[in-house]
Amino acid sequence: MIKEALQYIASLKEEAMGIITEEINGETYIKGQGVRRIENDYCECMTLNTLDALTIMIVEAIKGDMLNLPLMVRVTGNTVDVFSAMDRFMKRDHIAQSRPDVPTIRFNRYMPVEEFIIQLQTCFEEDENHNKTKLLAFVSKLSSEVKVEIEDDGISQKVTSSTGTAVKHSESITLPPIVRLKPMNTYPEIDQVETMYLLRVNKDGDVALFEADGGRWRFEAQRRIVEYISARSSYFNLDEGSVSIVG
């Protein structure tokens, strides 16, 4: 309380003395008990969710001629940040940040077959080898009439009929241990990254996909994002020295 009271008294003193400002090298300083520089205004960060919108924003920012160039585009996984060059006080304007609007896909947990099929149909793209269609054909053979009996050698699973949930028409199927799918997990402007998953079925007949690539798909998505922004920058005829892309 004593400290705050002293600070308040000091502020009253400065108020009585009046605020003294001085321009030094184009910067405004306030003189009172000490000398303090008035901070420059920095732009508000814009939030985006497509690469096309981000590229247009970069073009307009350069045309506006109000920011220090070159602009720096930093790509980290699916996140893209755009900064100005540093000013004389080693600070940058954080101009924009972009993240894709992607569906929530539930990996690493079991779910009923119907729910699994809905997620597969709505959150994954078909690839040239039709892996999604093949997986749908596998899991569609599972029903909730009798119970699942599983032979699991740690590599693949053989599902056969018993009491509870099992395979339709009392047939047996061997599920592939690893499937390759293209989840919708990055920007729509680039090709979705094909990723490996471990396919498992539990005793209740529920199905799950477990990520099996150690998250390496993020590096491939990052590479494709950098490639796309670079191509778009060339399309808009941006000078090489006006944009620097890192990722």
PDB file of C-alpha atoms in Angstrom:
ATOM      1  CA  MET A   1       0.000   0.000   0.000  1.00  0.00           C
ATOM      2  CA  ILE A   2       2.855   2.414   0.859  1.00  0.00           C
ATOM      3  CA  LYS A   3       4.502   1.757  -2.503  1.00  0.00           C
ATOM      4  CA  GLU A   4       1.262   2.433  -4.398  1.00  0.00           C
ATOM      5  CA  ALA A   5       0.702   5.642  -2.383  1.00  0.00           C
ATOM      6  CA  LEU A   6       4.200   6.910  -3.236  1.00  0.00           C
ATOM      7  CA  GLN A   7       3.676   6.122  -6.926  1.00  0.00           C
ATOM      8  CA  TYR A   8       0.366   7.991  -6.850  1.00  0.00           C
ATOM      9  CA  ILE A   9       2.010  11.034  -5.213  1.00  0.00           C
ATOM     10  CA  ALA A  10       4.774  10.946  -7.842  1.00  0.00           C
ATOM     11  CA  SER A  11       2.180  10.834 -10.632  1.00  0.00           C
ATOM     12  CA  LEU A  12       0.405  13.862  -9.116  1.00  0.00           C
ATOM     13  CA  LYS A  13       3.722  15.712  -9.094  1.00  0.00           C
ATOM     14  CA  GLU A  14       4.315  14.920 -12.763  1.00  0.00           C
ATOM     15  CA  GLU A  15       0.781  15.983 -13.559  1.00  0.00           C
ATOM     16  CA  ALA A  16       1.343  19.295 -11.846  1.00  0.00           C
ATOM     17  CA  MET A  17       4.617  19.784 -13.708  1.00  0.00           C
ATOM     18  CA  GLY A  18       2.989  18.950 -17.041  1.00  0.00           C
ATOM     19  CA  ILE A  19       3.987  16.279 -19.547  1.00  0.00           C
ATOM     20  CA  ILE A  20       7.122  17.098 -21.484  1.00  0.00           C
ATOM     21  CA  THR A  21       7.582  15.376 -24.846  1.00  0.00           C
ATOM     22  CA  GLU A  22      10.472  15.541 -27.248  1.00  0.00           C
ATOM     23  CA  GLU A  23      11.022  14.227 -30.774  1.00  0.00           C
ATOM     24  CA  ILE A  24      14.327  12.386 -31.248  1.00  0.00           C
ATOM     25  CA  ASN A  25      15.121  10.751 -34.603  1.00  0.00           C
ATOM     26  CA  GLY A  26      11.456  10.592 -35.495  1.00  0.00           C
ATOM     27  CA  GLU A  27      10.463   8.996 -32.171  1.00  0.00           C
ATOM     28  CA  THR A  28       8.460  10.643 -29.382  1.00  0.00           C
ATOM     29  CA  TYR A  29       9.839  10.512 -25.835  1.00  0.00           C
ATOM     30  CA  ILE A  30       8.136  11.531 -22.573  1.00  0.00           C
ATOM     31  CA  LYS A  31      10.224  13.180 -19.913  1.00  0.00           C
ATOM     32  CA  GLY A  32       9.248  13.027 -16.271  1.00  0.00           C
ATOM     33  CA  GLN A  33      10.990  11.098 -13.523  1.00  0.00           C
ATOM     34  CA  GLY A  34      12.756   9.344 -16.373  1.00  0.00           C
ATOM     35  CA  VAL A  35      12.727   9.247 -20.142  1.00  0.00           C
ATOM     36  CA  ARG A  36      10.286   6.845 -21.815  1.00  0.00           C
ATOM     37  CA  ARG A  37       9.753   6.229 -25.513  1.00  0.00           C
ATOM     38  CA  ILE A  38       6.177   6.074 -26.750  1.00  0.00           C
ATOM     39  CA  GLU A  39       5.768   2.654 -28.392  1.00  0.00           C
ATOM     40  CA  ASN A  40       4.936   2.552 -32.085  1.00  0.00           C
ATOM     41  CA  ASP A  41       1.534   1.264 -33.116  1.00  0.00           C
ATOM     42  CA  TYR A  42       1.549  -2.323 -34.399  1.00  0.00           C
ATOM     43  CA  CYS A  43      -1.154  -3.854 -36.575  1.00  0.00           C
ATOM     44  CA  GLU A  44      -3.727  -6.232 -35.174  1.00  0.00           C
ATOM     45  CA  CYS A  45      -3.221  -9.870 -36.150  1.00  0.00           C
ATOM     46  CA  MET A  46      -5.799 -11.102 -38.651  1.00  0.00           C
ATOM     47  CA  THR A  47      -7.178 -14.648 -38.248  1.00  0.00           C
ATOM     48  CA  LEU A  48      -7.701 -16.677 -41.440  1.00  0.00           C
ATOM     49  CA  ASN A  49      -8.430 -20.307 -42.337  1.00  0.00           C
ATOM     50  CA  THR A  50      -7.552 -20.689 -46.035  1.00  0.00           C
ATOM     51  CA  LEU A  51      -4.291 -20.353 -47.929  1.00  0.00           C
ATOM     52  CA  ASP A  52      -5.923 -18.350 -50.722  1.00  0.00           C
ATOM     53  CA  ALA A  53      -7.164 -15.729 -48.240  1.00  0.00           C
ATOM     54  CA  LEU A  54      -3.699 -15.648 -46.664  1.00  0.00           C
ATOM     55  CA  THR A  55      -1.990 -15.071 -50.013  1.00  0.00           C
ATOM     56  CA  ILE A  56      -4.384 -12.256 -50.952  1.00  0.00           C
ATOM     57  CA  MET A  57      -3.747 -10.639 -47.567  1.00  0.00           C
ATOM     58  CA  ILE A  58       0.034 -10.808 -48.199  1.00  0.00           C
ATOM     59  CA  VAL A  59      -0.401  -9.167 -51.614  1.00  0.00           C
ATOM     60  CA  GLU A  60      -2.538  -6.363 -50.174  1.00  0.00           C
ATOM     61  CA  ALA A  61      -0.119  -5.825 -47.275  1.00  0.00           C
ATOM     62  CA  ILE A  62       2.773  -5.373 -49.707  1.00  0.00           C
ATOM     63  CA  LYS A  63       0.739  -3.050 -51.957  1.00  0.00           C
ATOM     64  CA  GLY A  64      -0.205  -0.939 -48.918  1.00  0.00           C
ATOM     65  CA  ASP A  65       3.471  -0.014 -48.494  1.00  0.00           C
ATOM     66  CA  MET A  66       3.014   0.559 -44.747  1.00  0.00           C
ATOM     67  CA  LEU A  67       5.014  -2.414 -43.440  1.00  0.00           C
ATOM     68  CA  ASN A  68       8.699  -3.181 -43.260  1.00  0.00           C
ATOM     69  CA  LEU A  69       9.697  -5.653 -45.986  1.00  0.00           C
ATOM     70  CA  PRO A  70      10.403  -8.450 -46.604  1.00  0.00           C
ATOM     71  CA  LEU A  71       7.385 -10.075 -45.001  1.00  0.00           C
ATOM     72  CA  MET A  72       8.272 -13.315 -43.236  1.00  0.00           C
ATOM     73  CA  VAL A  73       5.884 -16.262 -43.647  1.00  0.00           C
ATOM     74  CA  ARG A  74       6.496 -18.942 -41.028  1.00  0.00           C
ATOM     75  CA  VAL A  75       4.897 -22.358 -41.558  1.00  0.00           C
ATOM     76  CA  THR A  76       4.704 -24.688 -38.553  1.00  0.00           C
ATOM     77  CA  GLY A  77       2.638 -27.787 -39.274  1.00  0.00           C
ATOM     78  CA  ASN A  78      -0.792 -26.466 -40.242  1.00  0.00           C
ATOM     79  CA  THR A  79      -0.242 -23.023 -38.698  1.00  0.00           C
ATOM     80  CA  VAL A  80       0.945 -20.159 -40.921  1.00  0.00           C
ATOM     81  CA  ASP A  81       2.058 -16.846 -39.384  1.00  0.00           C
ATOM     82  CA  VAL A  82       2.922 -13.705 -41.335  1.00  0.00           C
ATOM     83  CA  PHE A  83       5.248 -11.073 -39.847  1.00  0.00           C
ATOM     84  CA  SER A  84       6.758  -7.851 -41.107  1.00  0.00           C
ATOM     85  CA  ALA A  85      10.505  -7.346 -41.138  1.00  0.00           C
ATOM     86  CA  MET A  86      11.984  -6.041 -37.878  1.00  0.00           C
ATOM     87  CA  ASP A  87      11.919  -2.317 -37.216  1.00  0.00           C
ATOM     88  CA  ARG A  88      14.836  -0.403 -35.700  1.00  0.00           C
ATOM     89  CA  PHE A  89      13.769  -1.571 -32.239  1.00  0.00           C
ATOM     90  CA  MET A  90      13.949  -5.257 -33.328  1.00  0.00           C
ATOM     91  CA  LYS A  91      10.163  -5.705 -33.252  1.00  0.00           C
ATOM     92  CA  ARG A  92       7.837  -7.119 -35.900  1.00  0.00           C
ATOM     93  CA  ASP A  93       4.175  -6.634 -36.811  1.00  0.00           C
ATOM     94  CA  HIS A  94       2.294  -9.945 -36.479  1.00  0.00           C
ATOM     95  CA  ILE A  95       0.087  -9.440 -39.511  1.00  0.00           C
ATOM     96  CA  ALA A  96      -1.887 -12.674 -39.788  1.00  0.00           C
ATOM     97  CA  GLN A  97      -2.256 -16.235 -38.583  1.00  0.00           C
ATOM     98  CA  SER A  98      -3.966 -18.986 -40.551  1.00  0.00           C
ATOM     99  CA  ARG A  99      -5.217 -22.391 -39.409  1.00  0.00           C
ATOM    100  CA  PRO A 100      -7.400 -24.737 -41.487  1.00  0.00           C
ATOM    101  CA  ASP A 101     -10.993 -25.429 -40.508  1.00  0.00           C
ATOM    102  CA  VAL A 102     -10.924 -29.240 -40.390  1.00  0.00           C
ATOM    103  CA  PRO A 103     -13.380 -31.803 -38.985  1.00  0.00           C
ATOM    104  CA  THR A 104     -12.708 -33.438 -35.624  1.00  0.00           C
ATOM    105  CA  ILE A 105     -11.581 -37.001 -36.329  1.00  0.00           C
ATOM    106  CA  ARG A 106     -11.469 -39.395 -33.404  1.00  0.00           C
ATOM    107  CA  PHE A 107      -8.346 -41.511 -33.557  1.00  0.00           C
ATOM    108  CA  ASN A 108      -6.942 -43.887 -30.921  1.00  0.00           C
ATOM    109  CA  ARG A 109     -10.359 -44.808 -29.479  1.00  0.00           C
ATOM    110  CA  TYR A 110     -12.923 -47.487 -30.233  1.00  0.00           C
ATOM    111  CA  MET A 111     -16.374 -46.681 -31.591  1.00  0.00           C
ATOM    112  CA  PRO A 112     -19.390 -48.642 -32.865  1.00  0.00           C
ATOM    113  CA  VAL A 113     -19.235 -49.772 -36.497  1.00  0.00           C
ATOM    114  CA  GLU A 114     -22.007 -47.408 -37.682  1.00  0.00           C
ATOM    115  CA  GLU A 115     -20.271 -44.441 -36.089  1.00  0.00           C
ATOM    116  CA  PHE A 116     -16.958 -45.529 -37.594  1.00  0.00           C
ATOM    117  CA  ILE A 117     -18.490 -45.777 -41.078  1.00  0.00           C
ATOM    118  CA  ILE A 118     -20.035 -42.291 -40.780  1.00  0.00           C
ATOM    119  CA  GLN A 119     -16.676 -40.818 -39.751  1.00  0.00           C
ATOM    120  CA  LEU A 120     -14.912 -42.644 -42.586  1.00  0.00           C
ATOM    121  CA  GLN A 121     -17.419 -41.370 -45.169  1.00  0.00           C
ATOM    122  CA  THR A 122     -17.469 -37.743 -43.990  1.00  0.00           C
ATOM    123  CA  CYS A 123     -13.912 -37.056 -42.796  1.00  0.00           C
ATOM    124  CA  PHE A 124     -11.721 -38.951 -45.284  1.00  0.00           C
ATOM    125  CA  GLU A 125     -11.065 -38.490 -48.990  1.00  0.00           C
ATOM    126  CA  GLU A 126     -10.818 -41.335 -51.478  1.00  0.00           C
ATOM    127  CA  ASP A 127      -7.345 -42.012 -52.840  1.00  0.00           C
ATOM    128  CA  GLU A 128      -6.256 -43.436 -56.186  1.00  0.00           C
ATOM    129  CA  ASN A 129      -6.002 -46.963 -54.702  1.00  0.00           C
ATOM    130  CA  HIS A 130      -9.543 -46.770 -53.279  1.00  0.00           C
ATOM    131  CA  ASN A 131      -8.329 -47.625 -49.771  1.00  0.00           C
ATOM    132  CA  LYS A 132     -11.340 -45.940 -48.154  1.00  0.00           C
ATOM    133  CA  THR A 133     -13.768 -48.032 -50.229  1.00  0.00           C
ATOM    134  CA  LYS A 134     -11.870 -51.216 -49.375  1.00  0.00           C
ATOM    135  CA  LEU A 135     -11.936 -50.422 -45.658  1.00  0.00           C
ATOM    136  CA  LEU A 136     -15.662 -49.668 -45.818  1.00  0.00           C
ATOM    137  CA  ALA A 137     -16.197 -53.088 -47.394  1.00  0.00           C
ATOM    138  CA  PHE A 138     -14.293 -54.727 -44.507  1.00  0.00           C
ATOM    139  CA  VAL A 139     -16.035 -52.993 -41.610  1.00  0.00           C
ATOM    140  CA  SER A 140     -19.472 -53.182 -43.238  1.00  0.00           C
ATOM    141  CA  LYS A 141     -19.329 -56.965 -42.765  1.00  0.00           C
ATOM    142  CA  LEU A 142     -19.448 -56.479 -39.008  1.00  0.00           C
ATOM    143  CA  SER A 143     -22.886 -56.537 -37.391  1.00  0.00           C
ATOM    144  CA  SER A 144     -24.273 -56.344 -33.878  1.00  0.00           C
ATOM    145  CA  GLU A 145     -26.170 -59.631 -33.945  1.00  0.00           C
ATOM    146  CA  VAL A 146     -23.690 -61.961 -32.238  1.00  0.00           C
ATOM    147  CA  LYS A 147     -20.429 -61.526 -30.395  1.00  0.00           C
ATOM    148  CA  VAL A 148     -16.989 -61.046 -31.915  1.00  0.00           C
ATOM    149  CA  GLU A 149     -14.363 -63.744 -31.513  1.00  0.00           C
ATOM    150  CA  ILE A 150     -10.898 -62.506 -32.419  1.00  0.00           C
ATOM    151  CA  GLU A 151      -7.692 -64.296 -33.319  1.00  0.00           C
ATOM    152  CA  ASP A 152      -4.944 -61.740 -32.833  1.00  0.00           C
ATOM    153  CA  ASP A 153      -1.313 -62.536 -33.680  1.00  0.00           C
ATOM    154  CA  GLY A 154      -0.188 -58.956 -33.097  1.00  0.00           C
ATOM    155  CA  ILE A 155      -0.070 -58.273 -36.821  1.00  0.00           C
ATOM    156  CA  SER A 156      -3.541 -58.948 -38.194  1.00  0.00           C
ATOM    157  CA  GLN A 157      -6.909 -59.857 -36.667  1.00  0.00           C
ATOM    158  CA  LYS A 158      -9.257 -62.642 -37.750  1.00  0.00           C
ATOM    159  CA  VAL A 159     -12.869 -61.932 -36.770  1.00  0.00           C
ATOM    160  CA  THR A 160     -15.337 -64.853 -36.630  1.00  0.00           C
ATOM    161  CA  SER A 161     -18.919 -65.498 -35.431  1.00  0.00           C
ATOM    162  CA  SER A 162     -19.819 -66.312 -31.845  1.00  0.00           C
ATOM    163  CA  THR A 163     -22.432 -64.876 -29.448  1.00  0.00           C
ATOM    164  CA  GLY A 164     -22.697 -61.076 -29.367  1.00  0.00           C
ATOM    165  CA  THR A 165     -21.254 -58.984 -32.218  1.00  0.00           C
ATOM    166  CA  ALA A 166     -19.638 -60.695 -35.164  1.00  0.00           C
ATOM    167  CA  VAL A 167     -19.513 -61.033 -38.906  1.00  0.00           C
ATOM    168  CA  LYS A 168     -22.680 -61.100 -40.979  1.00  0.00           C
ATOM    169  CA  HIS A 169     -23.710 -64.452 -42.484  1.00  0.00           C
ATOM    170  CA  SER A 170     -21.348 -66.277 -40.089  1.00  0.00           C
ATOM    171  CA  GLU A 171     -18.351 -65.564 -42.298  1.00  0.00           C
ATOM    172  CA  SER A 172     -14.803 -64.910 -41.159  1.00  0.00           C
ATOM    173  CA  ILE A 173     -12.690 -61.977 -42.302  1.00  0.00           C
ATOM    174  CA  THR A 174      -9.077 -61.054 -41.734  1.00  0.00           C
ATOM    175  CA  LEU A 175      -8.663 -57.337 -41.157  1.00  0.00           C
ATOM    176  CA  PRO A 176      -5.591 -55.668 -42.643  1.00  0.00           C
ATOM    177  CA  PRO A 177      -3.185 -54.598 -39.862  1.00  0.00           C
ATOM    178  CA  ILE A 178      -2.215 -51.307 -41.531  1.00  0.00           C
ATOM    179  CA  VAL A 179      -4.431 -49.145 -43.738  1.00  0.00           C
ATOM    180  CA  ARG A 180      -3.506 -46.032 -45.699  1.00  0.00           C
ATOM    181  CA  LEU A 181      -6.109 -43.257 -45.693  1.00  0.00           C
ATOM    182  CA  LYS A 182      -6.390 -39.559 -46.542  1.00  0.00           C
ATOM    183  CA  PRO A 183      -8.024 -37.743 -43.622  1.00  0.00           C
ATOM    184  CA  MET A 184      -9.215 -34.160 -44.103  1.00  0.00           C
ATOM    185  CA  ASN A 185      -6.645 -32.677 -41.749  1.00  0.00           C
ATOM    186  CA  THR A 186      -5.112 -29.757 -43.625  1.00  0.00           C
ATOM    187  CA  TYR A 187      -6.061 -26.902 -45.977  1.00  0.00           C
ATOM    188  CA  PRO A 188      -8.545 -27.684 -48.788  1.00  0.00           C
ATOM    189  CA  GLU A 189      -6.299 -25.980 -51.358  1.00  0.00           C
ATOM    190  CA  ILE A 190      -3.632 -28.696 -51.070  1.00  0.00           C
ATOM    191  CA  ASP A 191      -3.833 -32.452 -51.534  1.00  0.00           C
ATOM    192  CA  GLN A 192      -4.625 -34.181 -48.228  1.00  0.00           C
ATOM    193  CA  VAL A 193      -1.743 -36.242 -46.853  1.00  0.00           C
ATOM    194  CA  GLU A 194      -2.070 -40.025 -47.067  1.00  0.00           C
ATOM    195  CA  THR A 195      -1.309 -41.461 -43.621  1.00  0.00           C
ATOM    196  CA  MET A 196      -0.809 -44.950 -42.166  1.00  0.00           C
ATOM    197  CA  TYR A 197      -3.161 -46.233 -39.447  1.00  0.00           C
ATOM    198  CA  LEU A 198      -3.353 -49.379 -37.375  1.00  0.00           C
ATOM    199  CA  LEU A 199      -6.853 -50.876 -37.662  1.00  0.00           C
ATOM    200  CA  ARG A 200      -8.162 -52.748 -34.603  1.00  0.00           C
ATOM    201  CA  VAL A 201     -11.427 -54.380 -33.503  1.00  0.00           C
ATOM    202  CA  ASN A 202     -12.193 -55.167 -29.852  1.00  0.00           C
ATOM    203  CA  LYS A 203     -14.265 -57.972 -28.297  1.00  0.00           C
ATOM    204  CA  ASP A 204     -17.419 -55.868 -28.495  1.00  0.00           C
ATOM    205  CA  GLY A 205     -17.048 -55.376 -32.232  1.00  0.00           C
ATOM    206  CA  ASP A 206     -16.047 -51.710 -31.916  1.00  0.00           C
ATOM    207  CA  VAL A 207     -13.494 -50.400 -34.407  1.00  0.00           C
ATOM    208  CA  ALA A 208     -10.593 -47.958 -33.991  1.00  0.00           C
ATOM    209  CA  LEU A 209      -7.853 -46.341 -36.041  1.00  0.00           C
ATOM    210  CA  PHE A 210      -4.531 -45.686 -34.322  1.00  0.00           C
ATOM    211  CA  GLU A 211      -2.055 -43.291 -35.913  1.00  0.00           C
ATOM    212  CA  ALA A 212       0.947 -45.295 -37.081  1.00  0.00           C
ATOM    213  CA  ASP A 213       3.215 -42.718 -38.692  1.00  0.00           C
ATOM    214  CA  GLY A 214       4.455 -40.944 -35.562  1.00  0.00           C
ATOM    215  CA  GLY A 215       2.908 -37.657 -36.705  1.00  0.00           C
ATOM    216  CA  ARG A 216       5.133 -37.438 -39.783  1.00  0.00           C
ATOM    217  CA  TRP A 217       2.136 -36.394 -41.883  1.00  0.00           C
ATOM    218  CA  ARG A 218       2.457 -32.916 -40.330  1.00  0.00           C
ATOM    219  CA  PHE A 219       5.885 -32.414 -41.923  1.00  0.00           C
ATOM    220  CA  GLU A 220       4.534 -33.429 -45.325  1.00  0.00           C
ATOM    221  CA  ALA A 221       1.549 -31.078 -44.899  1.00  0.00           C
ATOM    222  CA  GLN A 222       3.970 -28.298 -43.937  1.00  0.00           C
ATOM    223  CA  ARG A 223       6.066 -28.939 -47.053  1.00  0.00           C
ATOM    224  CA  ARG A 224       2.975 -28.779 -49.276  1.00  0.00           C
ATOM    225  CA  ILE A 225       1.800 -25.551 -47.640  1.00  0.00           C
ATOM    226  CA  VAL A 226       5.202 -23.892 -48.272  1.00  0.00           C
ATOM    227  CA  GLU A 227       5.105 -25.110 -51.868  1.00  0.00           C
ATOM    228  CA  TYR A 228       1.586 -23.742 -52.383  1.00  0.00           C
ATOM    229  CA  ILE A 229       2.321 -20.295 -50.924  1.00  0.00           C
ATOM    230  CA  SER A 230       5.504 -20.068 -53.013  1.00  0.00           C
ATOM    231  CA  ALA A 231       3.562 -20.925 -56.184  1.00  0.00           C
ATOM    232  CA  ARG A 232       0.848 -18.378 -55.350  1.00  0.00           C
ATOM    233  CA  SER A 233       3.470 -15.704 -54.681  1.00  0.00           C
ATOM    234  CA  SER A 234       4.888 -16.329 -58.156  1.00  0.00           C
ATOM    235  CA  TYR A 235       1.363 -16.187 -59.618  1.00  0.00           C
ATOM    236  CA  PHE A 236       0.887 -12.685 -58.162  1.00  0.00           C
ATOM    237  CA  ASN A 237       4.342 -11.680 -59.476  1.00  0.00           C
ATOM    238  CA  LEU A 238       5.615 -10.751 -56.022  1.00  0.00           C
ATOM    239  CA  ASP A 239       9.242  -9.661 -55.967  1.00  0.00           C
ATOM    240  CA  GLU A 240      11.593 -12.254 -54.501  1.00  0.00           C
ATOM    241  CA  GLY A 241      12.775  -9.741 -51.943  1.00  0.00           C
ATOM    242  CA  SER A 242       9.270  -8.907 -50.706  1.00  0.00           C
ATOM    243  CA  VAL A 243       8.397 -12.273 -49.113  1.00  0.00           C
ATOM    244  CA  SER A 244      10.518 -14.794 -47.228  1.00  0.00           C
ATOM    245  CA  ILE A 245       8.923 -18.215 -46.573  1.00  0.00           C
ATOM    246  CA  VAL A 246      10.326 -20.518 -43.894  1.00  0.00           C
ATOM    247  CA  GLY A 247       8.997 -23.893 -42.855  1.00  0.00           C
TER     248      GLY A 247
END
